[in-house]
mmCIF file of C-alpha atoms in Angstrom:
data_model
loop_
_atom_site.group_PDB
_atom_site.id
_atom_site.type_symbol
_atom_site.label_atom_id
_atom_site.label_comp_id
_atom_site.label_asym_id
_atom_site.label_seq_id
_atom_site.Cartn_x
_atom_site.Cartn_y
_atom_site.Cartn_z
ATOM 1 C CA MET A 1 -0.428 0.403 0.192
ATOM 2 C CA LYS A 2 1.424 3.198 -1.366
ATOM 3 C CA GLN A 3 2.011 5.528 2.303
ATOM 4 C CA LEU A 4 1.466 9.200 1.486
ATOM 5 C CA ASN A 5 2.031 12.461 3.133
ATOM 6 C CA PHE A 6 0.111 14.364 4.802
ATOM 7 C CA SER A 7 2.495 16.771 6.351
ATOM 8 C CA GLN A 8 1.509 19.822 3.986
ATOM 9 C CA LEU A 9 -1.254 18.659 5.978
ATOM 10 C CA SER A 10 -2.463 21.073 9.443
ATOM 11 C CA VAL A 11 -5.302 19.866 12.296
ATOM 12 C CA VAL A 12 -7.052 22.531 14.518
ATOM 13 C CA TYR A 13 -8.825 20.396 18.045
ATOM 14 C CA ILE A 14 -11.618 21.942 19.213
ATOM 15 C CA ASN A 15 -12.051 21.303 23.344
ATOM 16 C CA CYS A 16 -16.174 22.580 24.313
ATOM 17 C CA THR A 17 -15.011 20.322 27.807
ATOM 18 C CA LEU A 18 -17.459 22.293 30.508
ATOM 19 C CA LYS A 19 -14.257 22.218 32.586
ATOM 20 C CA LYS A 20 -11.717 24.344 32.570
ATOM 21 C CA SER A 21 -7.398 24.300 32.121
ATOM 22 C CA PRO A 22 -5.785 22.410 33.596
ATOM 23 C CA GLU A 23 -9.117 20.623 34.857
ATOM 24 C CA LYS A 24 -9.379 17.076 32.942
ATOM 25 C CA SER A 25 -11.141 16.518 30.815
ATOM 26 C CA HIS A 26 -12.468 12.999 29.283
ATOM 27 C CA THR A 27 -13.343 14.682 26.147
ATOM 28 C CA GLU A 28 -9.290 15.542 25.419
ATOM 29 C CA THR A 29 -7.727 12.070 26.530
ATOM 30 C CA LEU A 30 -9.608 10.995 23.484
ATOM 31 C CA MET A 31 -8.946 13.566 21.104
ATOM 32 C CA GLU A 32 -5.295 12.410 22.599
ATOM 33 C CA VAL A 33 -5.854 8.927 20.579
ATOM 34 C CA SER A 34 -6.568 10.744 17.155
ATOM 35 C CA LYS A 35 -3.552 13.626 18.032
ATOM 36 C CA ALA A 36 -1.348 10.647 18.533
ATOM 37 C CA ILE A 37 -1.653 9.614 14.390
ATOM 38 C CA MET A 38 -1.460 13.547 13.049
ATOM 39 C CA THR A 39 1.209 13.482 14.637
ATOM 40 C CA LYS A 40 2.777 9.747 13.944
ATOM 41 C CA GLU A 41 1.698 11.694 10.101
ATOM 42 C CA ASN A 42 3.317 14.943 10.788
ATOM 43 C CA VAL A 43 0.479 16.841 10.958
ATOM 44 C CA GLY A 44 0.545 20.120 12.442
ATOM 45 C CA ILE A 45 -1.848 20.160 15.167
ATOM 46 C CA ASP A 46 -2.770 23.172 17.166
ATOM 47 C CA GLU A 47 -5.825 22.525 19.896
ATOM 48 C CA ILE A 48 -8.269 24.938 21.970
ATOM 49 C CA ARG A 49 -10.324 24.736 25.369
ATOM 50 C CA LEU A 50 -13.047 27.631 24.494
ATOM 51 C CA VAL A 51 -13.697 27.499 27.479
ATOM 52 C CA ASP A 52 -10.202 29.324 28.791
ATOM 53 C CA HIS A 53 -11.691 31.503 26.071
ATOM 54 C CA HIS A 54 -13.757 34.683 26.350
ATOM 55 C CA VAL A 55 -15.335 33.907 23.954
ATOM 56 C CA ALA A 56 -18.968 36.292 23.716
ATOM 57 C CA SER A 57 -21.897 34.602 22.739
ATOM 58 C CA GLY A 58 -24.089 35.756 19.274
ATOM 59 C CA VAL A 59 -23.956 35.376 15.380
ATOM 60 C CA TYR A 60 -21.456 38.250 14.912
ATOM 61 C CA PRO A 61 -18.492 38.579 13.141
ATOM 62 C CA ASP A 62 -16.690 40.808 16.455
ATOM 63 C CA MET A 63 -18.743 41.188 19.643
ATOM 64 C CA THR A 64 -17.632 43.758 20.409
ATOM 65 C CA GLU A 65 -19.513 45.650 17.846
ATOM 66 C CA HIS A 66 -22.329 44.554 19.946
ATOM 67 C CA GLY A 67 -22.458 45.317 23.033
ATOM 68 C CA TRP A 68 -20.015 43.276 24.479
ATOM 69 C CA ASP A 69 -16.611 44.719 26.186
ATOM 70 C CA ARG A 70 -14.938 41.602 25.292
ATOM 71 C CA ASP A 71 -14.337 38.922 22.621
ATOM 72 C CA GLU A 72 -11.320 36.637 21.753
ATOM 73 C CA TRP A 73 -12.818 34.799 18.701
ATOM 74 C CA PRO A 74 -11.380 37.182 15.704
ATOM 75 C CA LYS A 75 -8.429 35.470 16.744
ATOM 76 C CA LEU A 76 -9.032 32.337 17.587
ATOM 77 C CA PHE A 77 -11.128 32.485 14.056
ATOM 78 C CA GLU A 78 -7.654 33.132 12.692
ATOM 79 C CA ARG A 79 -6.149 30.513 13.337
ATOM 80 C CA ILE A 80 -9.681 28.134 12.942
ATOM 81 C CA MET A 81 -8.890 29.671 9.609
ATOM 82 C CA SER A 82 -4.883 28.445 9.706
ATOM 83 C CA ALA A 83 -6.158 24.522 9.938
ATOM 84 C CA ASP A 84 -7.786 22.021 7.425
ATOM 85 C CA ILE A 85 -8.647 20.268 9.144
ATOM 86 C CA LEU A 86 -11.614 20.941 12.322
ATOM 87 C CA ILE A 87 -12.092 18.657 14.593
ATOM 88 C CA VAL A 88 -14.350 19.905 16.963
ATOM 89 C CA GLY A 89 -14.494 17.618 20.680
ATOM 90 C CA THR A 90 -17.352 17.830 23.141
ATOM 91 C CA PRO A 91 -19.024 15.957 26.203
ATOM 92 C CA ILE A 92 -22.226 14.823 26.352
ATOM 93 C CA TRP A 93 -24.896 16.116 28.414
ATOM 94 C CA LEU A 94 -28.596 15.736 29.287
ATOM 95 C CA GLY A 95 -28.086 13.692 24.991
ATOM 96 C CA GLU A 96 -26.787 16.465 23.980
ATOM 97 C CA LYS A 97 -23.324 18.575 22.632
ATOM 98 C CA SER A 98 -22.412 21.213 25.582
ATOM 99 C CA SER A 99 -23.511 24.649 26.140
ATOM 100 C CA GLU A 100 -19.348 25.561 24.665
ATOM 101 C CA ALA A 101 -20.497 23.171 21.295
ATOM 102 C CA GLN A 102 -23.278 24.780 20.312
ATOM 103 C CA LYS A 103 -21.373 29.318 21.077
ATOM 104 C CA LEU A 104 -18.647 26.950 18.902
ATOM 105 C CA ILE A 105 -21.218 26.686 15.503
ATOM 106 C CA GLU A 106 -23.049 29.757 16.560
ATOM 107 C CA ARG A 107 -19.619 31.664 15.671
ATOM 108 C CA LEU A 108 -18.801 29.214 13.530
ATOM 109 C CA TYR A 109 -22.100 30.441 11.871
ATOM 110 C CA ALA A 110 -20.922 34.301 12.774
ATOM 111 C CA MET A 111 -18.431 34.103 9.086
ATOM 112 C CA SER A 112 -20.357 31.543 6.881
ATOM 113 C CA SER A 113 -21.216 35.073 4.790
ATOM 114 C CA LYS A 114 -17.034 35.852 4.004
ATOM 115 C CA THR A 115 -15.955 35.100 1.212
ATOM 116 C CA ASN A 116 -12.486 33.351 -0.115
ATOM 117 C CA ASP A 117 -9.889 34.217 -3.745
ATOM 118 C CA LYS A 118 -12.695 32.533 -5.750
ATOM 119 C CA GLY A 119 -15.197 34.350 -4.800
ATOM 120 C CA GLN A 120 -17.090 30.839 -2.737
ATOM 121 C CA TYR A 121 -17.670 31.091 0.472
ATOM 122 C CA ILE A 122 -15.313 31.124 3.674
ATOM 123 C CA TYR A 123 -15.054 27.532 4.786
ATOM 124 C CA TYR A 124 -15.177 26.082 0.978
ATOM 125 C CA GLY A 125 -12.099 23.209 1.033
ATOM 126 C CA LYS A 126 -11.933 22.602 4.787
ATOM 127 C CA VAL A 127 -13.118 19.814 6.322
ATOM 128 C CA GLY A 128 -14.856 19.086 9.414
ATOM 129 C CA GLY A 129 -15.246 16.140 11.754
ATOM 130 C CA CYS A 130 -16.510 15.563 15.573
ATOM 131 C CA ILE A 131 -15.522 13.866 18.661
ATOM 132 C CA VAL A 132 -17.544 13.048 21.825
ATOM 133 C CA THR A 133 -17.841 11.450 25.047
ATOM 134 C CA GLY A 134 -20.111 10.433 27.571
ATOM 135 C CA ASN A 135 -21.948 8.521 29.879
ATOM 136 C CA GLU A 136 -25.280 7.270 28.477
ATOM 137 C CA ASP A 137 -26.012 7.404 24.782
ATOM 138 C CA GLY A 138 -25.688 10.189 22.775
ATOM 139 C CA ILE A 139 -22.480 9.937 20.200
ATOM 140 C CA LYS A 140 -25.205 10.012 16.613
ATOM 141 C CA HIS A 141 -27.312 12.375 18.169
ATOM 142 C CA CYS A 142 -23.691 14.695 19.474
ATOM 143 C CA ALA A 143 -22.494 14.073 15.841
ATOM 144 C CA MET A 144 -25.807 14.252 13.697
ATOM 145 C CA GLY A 145 -26.228 17.734 14.827
ATOM 146 C CA ILE A 146 -22.150 18.805 15.254
ATOM 147 C CA LEU A 147 -21.238 17.578 11.200
ATOM 148 C CA TYR A 148 -24.994 18.991 9.079
ATOM 149 C CA SER A 149 -23.888 22.151 10.973
ATOM 150 C CA LEU A 150 -20.343 22.131 9.779
ATOM 151 C CA GLN A 151 -21.219 21.123 6.476
ATOM 152 C CA HIS A 152 -24.109 23.532 6.025
ATOM 153 C CA VAL A 153 -21.136 26.549 6.693
ATOM 154 C CA GLY A 154 -18.912 24.704 3.671
ATOM 155 C CA TYR A 155 -16.676 22.393 5.907
ATOM 156 C CA SER A 156 -16.866 19.716 3.805
ATOM 157 C CA ILE A 157 -17.254 16.115 5.964
ATOM 158 C CA PRO A 158 -15.977 12.500 4.624
ATOM 159 C CA PRO A 159 -17.433 9.038 5.276
ATOM 160 C CA GLN A 160 -17.819 8.075 8.918
ATOM 161 C CA ALA A 161 -15.733 10.800 10.458
ATOM 162 C CA ASP A 162 -17.778 10.915 13.946
ATOM 163 C CA CYS A 163 -15.879 9.723 16.486
ATOM 164 C CA GLY A 164 -16.839 8.130 20.426
ATOM 165 C CA TRP A 165 -17.324 6.360 23.812
ATOM 166 C CA ILE A 166 -19.763 5.485 26.073
ATOM 167 C CA GLY A 167 -20.385 4.028 29.655
ATOM 168 C CA ASN A 168 -22.481 1.911 31.019
ATOM 169 C CA VAL A 169 -26.323 4.159 31.599
ATOM 170 C CA GLY A 170 -26.613 5.632 34.649
ATOM 171 C CA PRO A 171 -23.489 7.090 36.717
ATOM 172 C CA GLY A 172 -20.477 5.472 35.864
ATOM 173 C CA PRO A 173 -16.373 6.279 35.086
ATOM 174 C CA SER A 174 -15.834 8.401 32.296
ATOM 175 C CA TYR A 175 -13.028 7.619 29.139
ATOM 176 C CA GLY A 176 -9.399 7.873 29.673
ATOM 177 C CA ASP A 177 -10.540 7.109 34.284
ATOM 178 C CA GLN A 178 -7.958 4.565 36.224
ATOM 179 C CA THR A 179 -10.505 5.100 39.109
ATOM 180 C CA TRP A 180 -13.631 4.771 40.617
ATOM 181 C CA LYS A 181 -14.895 5.334 43.394
ATOM 182 C CA GLY A 182 -12.217 5.229 45.173
ATOM 183 C CA THR A 183 -10.534 1.916 43.129
ATOM 184 C CA PRO A 184 -8.195 1.647 40.855
ATOM 185 C CA LEU A 185 -8.970 -0.007 37.429
ATOM 186 C CA GLU A 186 -7.251 -2.583 36.054
ATOM 187 C CA THR A 187 -6.795 -0.446 32.774
ATOM 188 C CA PRO A 188 -8.608 3.067 31.547
ATOM 189 C CA VAL A 189 -11.567 3.452 31.022
ATOM 190 C CA GLY A 190 -12.757 2.470 26.903
ATOM 191 C CA PHE A 191 -8.966 2.350 26.158
ATOM 192 C CA ASP A 192 -9.608 -1.757 25.310
ATOM 193 C CA SER A 193 -12.749 -0.568 23.155
ATOM 194 C CA ASP A 194 -12.141 -1.524 19.651
ATOM 195 C CA PHE A 195 -15.655 0.048 18.560
ATOM 196 C CA THR A 196 -13.056 3.179 19.560
ATOM 197 C CA ASN A 197 -10.319 2.654 18.816
ATOM 198 C CA ARG A 198 -11.469 1.883 15.354
ATOM 199 C CA ASN A 199 -13.762 4.468 14.464
ATOM 200 C CA THR A 200 -11.398 7.284 15.453
ATOM 201 C CA THR A 201 -8.123 5.562 13.266
ATOM 202 C CA PHE A 202 -10.477 5.901 10.330
ATOM 203 C CA MET A 203 -11.846 9.497 10.657
ATOM 204 C CA THR A 204 -8.548 10.518 11.527
ATOM 205 C CA TYR A 205 -7.897 8.855 8.124
ATOM 206 C CA ASN A 206 -11.231 9.789 5.968
ATOM 207 C CA LEU A 207 -9.815 13.203 7.169
ATOM 208 C CA LEU A 208 -6.605 13.295 6.040
ATOM 209 C CA HIS A 209 -7.542 11.908 3.580
ATOM 210 C CA LEU A 210 -10.159 14.025 2.017
ATOM 211 C CA ALA A 211 -8.560 16.910 3.425
ATOM 212 C CA LEU A 212 -5.211 15.933 0.889
ATOM 213 C CA LEU A 213 -6.858 15.720 -2.082
ATOM 214 C CA LEU A 214 -9.061 19.281 -1.382
ATOM 215 C CA LYS A 215 -5.401 20.523 -0.736
ATOM 216 C CA GLN A 216 -3.867 18.627 -4.097
ATOM 217 C CA ASN A 217 -6.763 19.906 -6.295
ATOM 218 C CA LYS A 218 -6.588 24.087 -4.343
ATOM 219 C CA GLY A 219 -9.618 23.324 -2.906
ATOM 220 C CA TYR A 220 -13.351 23.634 -5.477
ATOM 221 C CA PRO A 221 -13.661 24.719 -8.128
ATOM 222 C CA ASN A 222 -16.422 28.003 -8.043
ATOM 223 C CA TYR A 223 -18.442 27.009 -11.682
ATOM 224 C CA GLY A 224 -21.977 27.699 -10.016
ATOM 225 C CA ASN A 225 -21.073 28.000 -6.426
ATOM 226 C CA SER A 226 -19.264 31.801 -5.833
ATOM 227 C CA ARG A 227 -21.639 34.264 -3.950
ATOM 228 C CA ASN A 228 -19.622 37.460 -5.010
ATOM 229 C CA ALA A 229 -20.181 35.889 -8.901
ATOM 230 C CA TRP A 230 -23.736 35.202 -8.130
ATOM 231 C CA ASP A 231 -24.204 38.834 -5.990
ATOM 232 C CA ASN A 232 -23.555 39.886 -10.016
ATOM 233 C CA GLY A 233 -25.891 38.708 -11.905
ATOM 234 C CA GLU A 234 -23.498 35.254 -13.028
ATOM 235 C CA ARG A 235 -26.020 32.112 -13.157
ATOM 236 C CA TRP A 236 -23.663 29.253 -14.926
ATOM 237 C CA GLU A 237 -26.765 28.394 -17.370
ATOM 238 C CA PHE A 238 -29.281 28.132 -14.707
ATOM 239 C CA ASP A 239 -33.742 28.433 -16.018
ATOM 240 C CA ASN A 240 -35.448 30.364 -13.627
ATOM 241 C CA PRO A 241 -39.184 28.772 -13.911
ATOM 242 C CA GLU A 242 -40.873 31.603 -12.822
ATOM 243 C CA TYR A 243 -39.623 33.480 -16.072
ATOM 244 C CA ARG A 244 -39.608 30.058 -18.055
#
C-alpha cells in the first residue's frame, strides 16, 4: 500500500468541554488518540479549549461591536482558518453537545458569509469531523447536529467523520478514568474498546484523505458556487422556472 504524505496538512482540535484548564477533560483524552495519529503522520496540530477563552455569545464576527466588552473569537478564528481540518470535541450533557460546542457552531456561523479568493464561502475546501464522549447514549445524536452544522457553513465532511465513547447507563467512570470511587481499575476506561479505537482511527484518516485531495486540487472549482459571481449576476445557465 502506497504511503501518503500528509505533512503539508494542519488540524485544529477544539475541545468544547465545560471544564477550564488544567482540570482533566475526558473528551481531551480521546482526542489524544486522534492527535497521536496526526503526530505520526507529521500533521501540524493546534488545540483550543474554548472555555479557557473569553468568547462572547452571538452570531456576529466581533461581538464587541454589539455590546460585549471582550471577545477573543476574532483571534481564535484566525487559528481555525489557518488549519485544513477542524475537529470538534464535546462531552454529552442531557443527551446533547455541550453549550460550548453550540457557542462554537454559532460563532463559526457568524463568519460563514465571508468569501475566499474564489468568491466561495470562506470554509469551502476545509474538512470537519467530531469526537464525542459521555456516559449514556448520545454520540450519534450529537455528531448529527455538529456535522450538519459544519457542512451547512461550508466544511466538507468525509465518510465516517465522527467517533466517540460512552459508558453504561447511569453514573460511572468516564473515558480514560483509572479509578472509580477510590478503587483502581485494571485499564483506563475505554482504552480497550475496539469500536472506539477503530472509529477514531478511521475518522482521522478519512479527514486526512479528504483534506489532502482538496489541498492538492486547490479546493473546489468555483463554477456554479461563487457567491461573488452570483451577486454580480452570473447564473451559470440556470433557468428560473418562474420565467420560462
